[in-house]
JSON list of C-alpha atoms in Angstrom, two decimals:
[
{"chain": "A", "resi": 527, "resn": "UNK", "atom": "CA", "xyz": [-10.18, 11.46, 9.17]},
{"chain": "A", "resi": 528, "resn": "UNK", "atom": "CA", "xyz": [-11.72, 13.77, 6.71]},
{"chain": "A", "resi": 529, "resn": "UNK", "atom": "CA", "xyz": [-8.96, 14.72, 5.00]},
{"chain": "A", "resi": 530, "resn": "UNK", "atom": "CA", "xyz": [-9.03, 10.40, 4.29]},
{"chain": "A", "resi": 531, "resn": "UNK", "atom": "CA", "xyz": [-12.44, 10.54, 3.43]},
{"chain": "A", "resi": 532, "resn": "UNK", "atom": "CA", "xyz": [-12.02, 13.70, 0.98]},
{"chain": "A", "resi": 533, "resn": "UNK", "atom": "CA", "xyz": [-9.36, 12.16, -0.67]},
{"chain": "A", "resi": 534, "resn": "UNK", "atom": "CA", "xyz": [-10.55, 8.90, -0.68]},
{"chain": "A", "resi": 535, "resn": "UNK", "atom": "CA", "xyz": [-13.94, 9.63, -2.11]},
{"chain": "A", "resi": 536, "resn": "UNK", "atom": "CA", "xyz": [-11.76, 11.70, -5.00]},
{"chain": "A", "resi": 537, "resn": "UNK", "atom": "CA", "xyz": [-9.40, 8.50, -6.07]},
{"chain": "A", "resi": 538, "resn": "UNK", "atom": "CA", "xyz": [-11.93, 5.95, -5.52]},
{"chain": "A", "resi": 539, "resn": "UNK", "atom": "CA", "xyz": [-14.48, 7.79, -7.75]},
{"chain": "A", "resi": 540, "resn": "UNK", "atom": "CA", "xyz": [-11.41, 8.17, -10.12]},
{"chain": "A", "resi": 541, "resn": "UNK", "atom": "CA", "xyz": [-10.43, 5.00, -10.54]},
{"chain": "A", "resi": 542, "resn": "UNK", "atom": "CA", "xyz": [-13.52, 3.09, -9.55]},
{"chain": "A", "resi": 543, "resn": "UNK", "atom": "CA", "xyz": [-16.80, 5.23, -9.64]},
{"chain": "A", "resi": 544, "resn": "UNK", "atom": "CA", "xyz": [-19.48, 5.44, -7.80]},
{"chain": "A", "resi": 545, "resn": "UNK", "atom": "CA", "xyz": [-19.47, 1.35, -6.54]},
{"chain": "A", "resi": 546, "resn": "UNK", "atom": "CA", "xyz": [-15.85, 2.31, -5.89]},
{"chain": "A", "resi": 547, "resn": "UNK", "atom": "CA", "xyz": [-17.04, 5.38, -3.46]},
{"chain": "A", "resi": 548, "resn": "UNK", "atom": "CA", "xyz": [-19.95, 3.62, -2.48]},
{"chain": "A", "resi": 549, "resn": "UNK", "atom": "CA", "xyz": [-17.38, 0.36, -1.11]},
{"chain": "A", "resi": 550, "resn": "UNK", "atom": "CA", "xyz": [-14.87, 2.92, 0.46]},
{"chain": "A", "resi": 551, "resn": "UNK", "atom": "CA", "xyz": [-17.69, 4.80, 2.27]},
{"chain": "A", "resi": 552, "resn": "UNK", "atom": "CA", "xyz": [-18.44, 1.31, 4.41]},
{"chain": "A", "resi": 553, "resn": "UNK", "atom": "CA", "xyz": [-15.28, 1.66, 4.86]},
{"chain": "A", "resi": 554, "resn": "UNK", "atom": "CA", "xyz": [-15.34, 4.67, 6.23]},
{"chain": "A", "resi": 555, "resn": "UNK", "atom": "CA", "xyz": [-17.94, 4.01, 8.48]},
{"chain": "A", "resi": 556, "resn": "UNK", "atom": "CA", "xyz": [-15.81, 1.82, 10.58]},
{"chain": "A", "resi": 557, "resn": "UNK", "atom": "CA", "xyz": [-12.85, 4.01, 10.63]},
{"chain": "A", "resi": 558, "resn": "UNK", "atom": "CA", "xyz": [-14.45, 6.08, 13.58]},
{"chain": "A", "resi": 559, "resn": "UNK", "atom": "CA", "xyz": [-14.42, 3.13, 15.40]},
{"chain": "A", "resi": 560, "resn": "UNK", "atom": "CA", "xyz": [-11.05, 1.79, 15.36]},
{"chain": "A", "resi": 561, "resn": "UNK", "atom": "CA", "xyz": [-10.32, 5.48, 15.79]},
{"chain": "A", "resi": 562, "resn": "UNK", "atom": "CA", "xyz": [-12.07, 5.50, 19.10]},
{"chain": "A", "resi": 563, "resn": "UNK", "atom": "CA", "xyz": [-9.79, 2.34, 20.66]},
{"chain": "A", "resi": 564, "resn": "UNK", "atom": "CA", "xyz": [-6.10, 4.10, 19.81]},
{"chain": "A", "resi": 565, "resn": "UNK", "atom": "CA", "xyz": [-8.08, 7.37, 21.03]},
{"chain": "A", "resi": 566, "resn": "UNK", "atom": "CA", "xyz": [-9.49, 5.24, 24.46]},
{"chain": "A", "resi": 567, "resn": "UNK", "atom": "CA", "xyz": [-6.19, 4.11, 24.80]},
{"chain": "A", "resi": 568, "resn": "UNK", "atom": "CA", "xyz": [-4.22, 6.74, 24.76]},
{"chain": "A", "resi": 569, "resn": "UNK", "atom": "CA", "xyz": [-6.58, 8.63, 27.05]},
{"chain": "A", "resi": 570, "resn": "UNK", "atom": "CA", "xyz": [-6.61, 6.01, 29.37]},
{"chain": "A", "resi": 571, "resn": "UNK", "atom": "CA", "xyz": [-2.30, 6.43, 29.87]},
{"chain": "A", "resi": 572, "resn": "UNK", "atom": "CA", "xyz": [-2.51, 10.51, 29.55]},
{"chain": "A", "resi": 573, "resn": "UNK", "atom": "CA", "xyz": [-3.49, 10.99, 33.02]},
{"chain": "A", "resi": 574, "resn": "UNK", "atom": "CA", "xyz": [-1.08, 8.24, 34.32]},
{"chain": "A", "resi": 575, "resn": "UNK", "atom": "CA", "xyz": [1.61, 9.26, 32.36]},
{"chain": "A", "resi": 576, "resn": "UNK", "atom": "CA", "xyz": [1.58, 13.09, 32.74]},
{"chain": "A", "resi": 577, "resn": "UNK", "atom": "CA", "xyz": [0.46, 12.79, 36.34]},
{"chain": "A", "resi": 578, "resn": "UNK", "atom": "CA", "xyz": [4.16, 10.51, 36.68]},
{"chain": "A", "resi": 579, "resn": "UNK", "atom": "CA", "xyz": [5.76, 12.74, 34.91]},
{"chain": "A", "resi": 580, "resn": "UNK", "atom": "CA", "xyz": [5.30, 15.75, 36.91]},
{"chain": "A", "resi": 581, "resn": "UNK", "atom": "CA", "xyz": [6.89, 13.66, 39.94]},
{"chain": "A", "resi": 582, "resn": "UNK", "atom": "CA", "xyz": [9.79, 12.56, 37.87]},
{"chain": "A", "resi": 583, "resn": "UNK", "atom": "CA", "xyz": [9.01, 8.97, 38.18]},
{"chain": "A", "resi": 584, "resn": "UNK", "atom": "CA", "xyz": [10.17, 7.94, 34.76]},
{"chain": "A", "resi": 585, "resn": "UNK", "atom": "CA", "xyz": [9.57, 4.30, 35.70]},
{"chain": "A", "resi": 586, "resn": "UNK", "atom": "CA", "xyz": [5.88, 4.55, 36.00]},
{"chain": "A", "resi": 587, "resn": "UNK", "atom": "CA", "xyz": [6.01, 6.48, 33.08]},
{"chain": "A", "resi": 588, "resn": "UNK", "atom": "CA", "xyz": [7.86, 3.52, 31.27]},
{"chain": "A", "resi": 589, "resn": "UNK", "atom": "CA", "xyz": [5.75, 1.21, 32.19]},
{"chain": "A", "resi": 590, "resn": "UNK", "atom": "CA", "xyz": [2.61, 3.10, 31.80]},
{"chain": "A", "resi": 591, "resn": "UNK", "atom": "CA", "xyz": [3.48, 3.64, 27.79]},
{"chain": "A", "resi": 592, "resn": "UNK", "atom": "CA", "xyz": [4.63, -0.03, 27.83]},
{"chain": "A", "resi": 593, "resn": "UNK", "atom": "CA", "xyz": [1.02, -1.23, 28.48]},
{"chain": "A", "resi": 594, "resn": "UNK", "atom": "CA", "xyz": [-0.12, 1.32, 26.70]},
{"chain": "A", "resi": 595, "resn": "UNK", "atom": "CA", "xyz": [1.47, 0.00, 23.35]},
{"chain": "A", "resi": 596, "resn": "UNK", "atom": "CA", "xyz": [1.29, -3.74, 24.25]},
{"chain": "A", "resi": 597, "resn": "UNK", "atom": "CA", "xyz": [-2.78, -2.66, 24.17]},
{"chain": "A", "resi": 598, "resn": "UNK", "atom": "CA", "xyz": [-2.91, -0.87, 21.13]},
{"chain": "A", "resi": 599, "resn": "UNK", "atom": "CA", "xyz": [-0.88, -3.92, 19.06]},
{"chain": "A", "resi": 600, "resn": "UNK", "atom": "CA", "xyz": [-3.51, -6.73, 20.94]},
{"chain": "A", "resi": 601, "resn": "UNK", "atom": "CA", "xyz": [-6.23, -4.43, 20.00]},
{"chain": "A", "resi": 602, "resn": "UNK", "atom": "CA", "xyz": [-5.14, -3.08, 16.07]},
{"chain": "A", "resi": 603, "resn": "UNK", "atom": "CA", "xyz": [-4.33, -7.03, 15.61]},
{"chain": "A", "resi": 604, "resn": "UNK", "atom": "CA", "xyz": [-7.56, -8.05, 16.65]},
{"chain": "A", "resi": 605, "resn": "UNK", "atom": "CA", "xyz": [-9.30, -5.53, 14.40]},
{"chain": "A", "resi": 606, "resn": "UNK", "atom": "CA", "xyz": [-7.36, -6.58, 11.75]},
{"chain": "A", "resi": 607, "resn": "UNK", "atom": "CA", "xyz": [-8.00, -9.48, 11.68]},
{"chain": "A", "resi": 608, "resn": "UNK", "atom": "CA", "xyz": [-12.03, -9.22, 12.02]},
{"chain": "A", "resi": 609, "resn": "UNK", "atom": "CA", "xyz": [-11.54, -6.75, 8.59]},
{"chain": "A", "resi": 610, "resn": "UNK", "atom": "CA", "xyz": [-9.65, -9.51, 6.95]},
{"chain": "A", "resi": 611, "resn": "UNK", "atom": "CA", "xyz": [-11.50, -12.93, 7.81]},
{"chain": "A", "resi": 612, "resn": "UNK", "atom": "CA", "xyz": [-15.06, -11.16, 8.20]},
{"chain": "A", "resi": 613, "resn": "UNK", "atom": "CA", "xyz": [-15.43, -8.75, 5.33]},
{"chain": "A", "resi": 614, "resn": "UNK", "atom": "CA", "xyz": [-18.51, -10.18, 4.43]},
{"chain": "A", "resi": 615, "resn": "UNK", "atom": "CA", "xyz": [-20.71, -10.30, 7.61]},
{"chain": "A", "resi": 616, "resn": "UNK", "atom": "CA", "xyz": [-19.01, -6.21, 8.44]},
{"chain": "A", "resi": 617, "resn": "UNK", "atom": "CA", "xyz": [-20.23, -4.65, 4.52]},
{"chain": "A", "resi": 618, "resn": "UNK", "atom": "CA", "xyz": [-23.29, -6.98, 4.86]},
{"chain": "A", "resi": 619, "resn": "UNK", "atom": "CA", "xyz": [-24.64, -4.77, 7.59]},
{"chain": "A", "resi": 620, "resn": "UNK", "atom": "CA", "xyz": [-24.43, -2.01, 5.38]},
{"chain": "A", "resi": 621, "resn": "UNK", "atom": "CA", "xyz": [-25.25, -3.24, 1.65]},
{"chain": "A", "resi": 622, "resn": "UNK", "atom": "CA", "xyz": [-26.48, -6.61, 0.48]},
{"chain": "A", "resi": 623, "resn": "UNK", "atom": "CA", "xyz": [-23.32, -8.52, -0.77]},
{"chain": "A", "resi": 624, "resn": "UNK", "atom": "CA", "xyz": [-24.10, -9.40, -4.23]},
{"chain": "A", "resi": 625, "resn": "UNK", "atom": "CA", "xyz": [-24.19, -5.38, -4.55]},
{"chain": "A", "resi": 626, "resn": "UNK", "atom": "CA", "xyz": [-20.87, -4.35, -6.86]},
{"chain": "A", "resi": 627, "resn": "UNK", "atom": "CA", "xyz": [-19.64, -1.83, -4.24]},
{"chain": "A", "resi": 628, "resn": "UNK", "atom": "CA", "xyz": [-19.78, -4.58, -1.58]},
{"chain": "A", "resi": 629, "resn": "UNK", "atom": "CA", "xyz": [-18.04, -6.52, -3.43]},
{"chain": "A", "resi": 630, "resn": "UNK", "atom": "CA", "xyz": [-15.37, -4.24, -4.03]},
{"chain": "A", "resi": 631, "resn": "UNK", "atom": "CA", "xyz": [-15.67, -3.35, 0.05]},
{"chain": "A", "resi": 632, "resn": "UNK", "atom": "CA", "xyz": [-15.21, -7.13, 0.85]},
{"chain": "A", "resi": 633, "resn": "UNK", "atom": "CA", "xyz": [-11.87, -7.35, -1.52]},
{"chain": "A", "resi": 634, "resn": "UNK", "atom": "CA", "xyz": [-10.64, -4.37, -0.17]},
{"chain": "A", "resi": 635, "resn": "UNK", "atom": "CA", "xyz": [-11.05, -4.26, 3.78]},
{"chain": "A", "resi": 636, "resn": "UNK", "atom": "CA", "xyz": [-8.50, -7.06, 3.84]},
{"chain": "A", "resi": 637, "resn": "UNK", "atom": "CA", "xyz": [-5.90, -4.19, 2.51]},
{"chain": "A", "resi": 638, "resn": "UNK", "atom": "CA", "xyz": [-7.69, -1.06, 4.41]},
{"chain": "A", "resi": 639, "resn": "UNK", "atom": "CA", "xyz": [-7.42, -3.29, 7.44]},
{"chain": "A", "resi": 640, "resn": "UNK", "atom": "CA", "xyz": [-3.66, -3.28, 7.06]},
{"chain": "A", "resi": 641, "resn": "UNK", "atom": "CA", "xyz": [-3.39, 0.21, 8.74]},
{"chain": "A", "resi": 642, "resn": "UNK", "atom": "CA", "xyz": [-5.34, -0.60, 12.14]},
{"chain": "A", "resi": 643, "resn": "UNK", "atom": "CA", "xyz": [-2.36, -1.48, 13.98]},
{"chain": "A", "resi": 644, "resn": "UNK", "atom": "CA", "xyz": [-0.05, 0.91, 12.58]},
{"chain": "A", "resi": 645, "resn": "UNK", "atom": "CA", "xyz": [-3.05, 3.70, 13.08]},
{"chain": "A", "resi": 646, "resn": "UNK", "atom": "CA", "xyz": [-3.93, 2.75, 16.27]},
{"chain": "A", "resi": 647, "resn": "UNK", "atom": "CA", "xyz": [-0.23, 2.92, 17.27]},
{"chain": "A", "resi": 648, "resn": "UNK", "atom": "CA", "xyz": [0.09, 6.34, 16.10]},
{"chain": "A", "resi": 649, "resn": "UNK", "atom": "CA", "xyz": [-2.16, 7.43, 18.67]},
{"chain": "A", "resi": 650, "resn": "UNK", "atom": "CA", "xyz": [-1.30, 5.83, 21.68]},
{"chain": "A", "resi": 651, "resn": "UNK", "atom": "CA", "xyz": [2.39, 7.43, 20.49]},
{"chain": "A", "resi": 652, "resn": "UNK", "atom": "CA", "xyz": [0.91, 10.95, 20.48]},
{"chain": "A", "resi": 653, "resn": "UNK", "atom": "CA", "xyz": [-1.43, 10.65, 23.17]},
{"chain": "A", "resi": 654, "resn": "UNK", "atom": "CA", "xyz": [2.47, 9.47, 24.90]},
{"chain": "A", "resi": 655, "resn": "UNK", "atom": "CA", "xyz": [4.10, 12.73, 23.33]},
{"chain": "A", "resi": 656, "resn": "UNK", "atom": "CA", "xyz": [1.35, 14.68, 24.37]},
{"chain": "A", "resi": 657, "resn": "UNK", "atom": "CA", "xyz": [1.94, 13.42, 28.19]},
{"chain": "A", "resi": 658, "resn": "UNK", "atom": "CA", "xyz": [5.33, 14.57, 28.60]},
{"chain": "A", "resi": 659, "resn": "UNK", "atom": "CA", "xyz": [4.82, 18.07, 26.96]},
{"chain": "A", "resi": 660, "resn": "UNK", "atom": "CA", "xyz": [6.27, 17.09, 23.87]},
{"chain": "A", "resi": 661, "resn": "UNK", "atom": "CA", "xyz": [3.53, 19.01, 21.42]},
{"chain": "A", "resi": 662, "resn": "UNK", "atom": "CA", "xyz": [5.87, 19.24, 18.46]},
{"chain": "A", "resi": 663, "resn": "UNK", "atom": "CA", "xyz": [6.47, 15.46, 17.63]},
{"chain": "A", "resi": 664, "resn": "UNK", "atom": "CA", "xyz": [2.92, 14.82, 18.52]},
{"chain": "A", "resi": 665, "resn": "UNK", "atom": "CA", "xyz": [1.75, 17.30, 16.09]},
{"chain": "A", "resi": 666, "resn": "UNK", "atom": "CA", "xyz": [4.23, 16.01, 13.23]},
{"chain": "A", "resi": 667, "resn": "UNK", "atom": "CA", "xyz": [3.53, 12.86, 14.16]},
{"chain": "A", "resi": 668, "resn": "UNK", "atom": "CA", "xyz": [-0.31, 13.33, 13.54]},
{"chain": "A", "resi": 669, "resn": "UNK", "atom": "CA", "xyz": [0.37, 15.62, 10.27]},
{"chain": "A", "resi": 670, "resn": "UNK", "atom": "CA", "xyz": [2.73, 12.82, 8.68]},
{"chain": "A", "resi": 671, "resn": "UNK", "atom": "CA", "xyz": [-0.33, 10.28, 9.39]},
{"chain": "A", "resi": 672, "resn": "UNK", "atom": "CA", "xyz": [-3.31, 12.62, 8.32]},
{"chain": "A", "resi": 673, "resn": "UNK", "atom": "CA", "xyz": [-1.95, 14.64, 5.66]},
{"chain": "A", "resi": 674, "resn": "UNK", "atom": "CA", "xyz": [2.02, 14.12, 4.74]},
{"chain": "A", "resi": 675, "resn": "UNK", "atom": "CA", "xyz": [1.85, 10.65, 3.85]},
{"chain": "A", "resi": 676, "resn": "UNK", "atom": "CA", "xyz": [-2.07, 9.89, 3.10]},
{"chain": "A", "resi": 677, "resn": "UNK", "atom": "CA", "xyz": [-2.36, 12.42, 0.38]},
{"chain": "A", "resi": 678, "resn": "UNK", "atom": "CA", "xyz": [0.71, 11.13, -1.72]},
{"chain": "A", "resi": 679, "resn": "UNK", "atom": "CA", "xyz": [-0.20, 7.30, -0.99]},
{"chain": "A", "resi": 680, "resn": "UNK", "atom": "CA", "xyz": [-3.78, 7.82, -2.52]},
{"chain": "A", "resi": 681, "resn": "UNK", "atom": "CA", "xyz": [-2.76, 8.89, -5.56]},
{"chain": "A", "resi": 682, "resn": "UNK", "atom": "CA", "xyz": [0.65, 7.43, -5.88]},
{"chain": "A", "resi": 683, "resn": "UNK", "atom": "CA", "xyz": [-0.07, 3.81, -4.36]},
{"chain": "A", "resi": 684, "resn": "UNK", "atom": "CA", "xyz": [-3.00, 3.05, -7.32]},
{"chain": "A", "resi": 685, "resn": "UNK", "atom": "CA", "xyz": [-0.47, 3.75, -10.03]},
{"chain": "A", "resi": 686, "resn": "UNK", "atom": "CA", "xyz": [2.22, 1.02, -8.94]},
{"chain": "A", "resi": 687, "resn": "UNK", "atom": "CA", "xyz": [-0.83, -1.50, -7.55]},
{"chain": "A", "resi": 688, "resn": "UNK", "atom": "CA", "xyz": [-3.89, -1.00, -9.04]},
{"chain": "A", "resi": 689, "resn": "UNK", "atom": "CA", "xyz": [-6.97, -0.96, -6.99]},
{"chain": "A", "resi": 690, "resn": "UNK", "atom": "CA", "xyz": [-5.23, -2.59, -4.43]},
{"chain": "A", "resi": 691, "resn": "UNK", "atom": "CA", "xyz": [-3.41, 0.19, -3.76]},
{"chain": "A", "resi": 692, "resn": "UNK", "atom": "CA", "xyz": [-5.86, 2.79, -2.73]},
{"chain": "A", "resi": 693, "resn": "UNK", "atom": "CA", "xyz": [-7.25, 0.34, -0.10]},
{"chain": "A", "resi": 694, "resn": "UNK", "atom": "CA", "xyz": [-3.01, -0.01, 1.10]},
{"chain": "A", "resi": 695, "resn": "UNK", "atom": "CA", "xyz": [-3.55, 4.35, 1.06]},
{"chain": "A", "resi": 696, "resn": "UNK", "atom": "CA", "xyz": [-3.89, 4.45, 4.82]},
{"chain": "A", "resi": 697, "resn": "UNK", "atom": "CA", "xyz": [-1.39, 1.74, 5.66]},
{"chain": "A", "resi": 698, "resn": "UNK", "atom": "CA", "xyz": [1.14, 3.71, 3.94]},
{"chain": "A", "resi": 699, "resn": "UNK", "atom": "CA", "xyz": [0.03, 6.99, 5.99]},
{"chain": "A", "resi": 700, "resn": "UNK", "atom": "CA", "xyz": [1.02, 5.94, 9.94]},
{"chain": "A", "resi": 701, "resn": "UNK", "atom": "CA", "xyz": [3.90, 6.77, 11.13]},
{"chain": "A", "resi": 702, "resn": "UNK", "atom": "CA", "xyz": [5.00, 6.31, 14.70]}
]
């Protein structure tokens, strides 16, 4: 996450200023959040997976990562779709509305929002990795999200789509 806010705050002060940084810091307020459900999620499998695991009951394990996933698509849907139908009532508990940056923040969560399954995903995938003593594709897995990908799409992504295109930044980061 801070290597998306660093970068973030860099391109949208490039290409939008200071209403641009001020709209991506709302934001950026949220991501936390929807960090915190793929992070509760997989945490919530970890123990049942690993602990299966270790008896060789590859089943359980299945099924575990199964409900694990269904969860984290239900969950990165339904946040999705709050960023894209409510945009005004979640920046309007930051900044008034009729403030430019808000207005930028309420045309652009729609896009940012994009990512919340995808991201969400990506860590219930690790958190699965992680389980079964597989360290090296959870740790590329989390580098191609957090760094690989995210840096590239920030400044790449504005020059074929406009503005649009830094709020699409993250969407273009997950990979699972």
């Amino acid at each position: 996450m801070a290597m998306l806010m660093f970068v973030g705050n860099h391109v949208f002060m490039q290409c939008l200023g200071d209403d641009g940084v001020g709209a991506f810091s709302i934001a950026c307020y949220y991501t936390p959040f929807v960090f915190m459900v793929g992070n509760a999620i997989a945490q919530s499998a970890q123990p049942i997976i690993s602990y299966n695991f270790g008896l060789g009951r590859g089943d359980r394990v299945s099924a575990t990562e199964r409900i694990a996933l269904f969860t984290s698509v239900a969950c990165g849907l339904v946040i999705t779709a709050a960023f894209a139908l409510f945009p005004n009532v979640l920046v309007g508990l930051f900044i008034s509305t009729d403030n430019p940056a808000a207005r930028l923040a309420i045309d652009g969560f729609p896009y940012f929002s994009t990512a919340f399954v995808f991201f969400i995903l990506n860590l219930s995938v690790i958190g699965y990795y992680q389980s079964i003593e597989r360290v090296k594709p959870a740790t590329v897995l989390a580098l191609l999200r957090g760094f690989i990908f995210l840096v590239p799409s920030f400044y790449l992504l504005p020059r074929f789509m406009g503005v649009h295109g830094i709020w699409f930044a993250l969407c273009a980061s997950p990979s699972c």
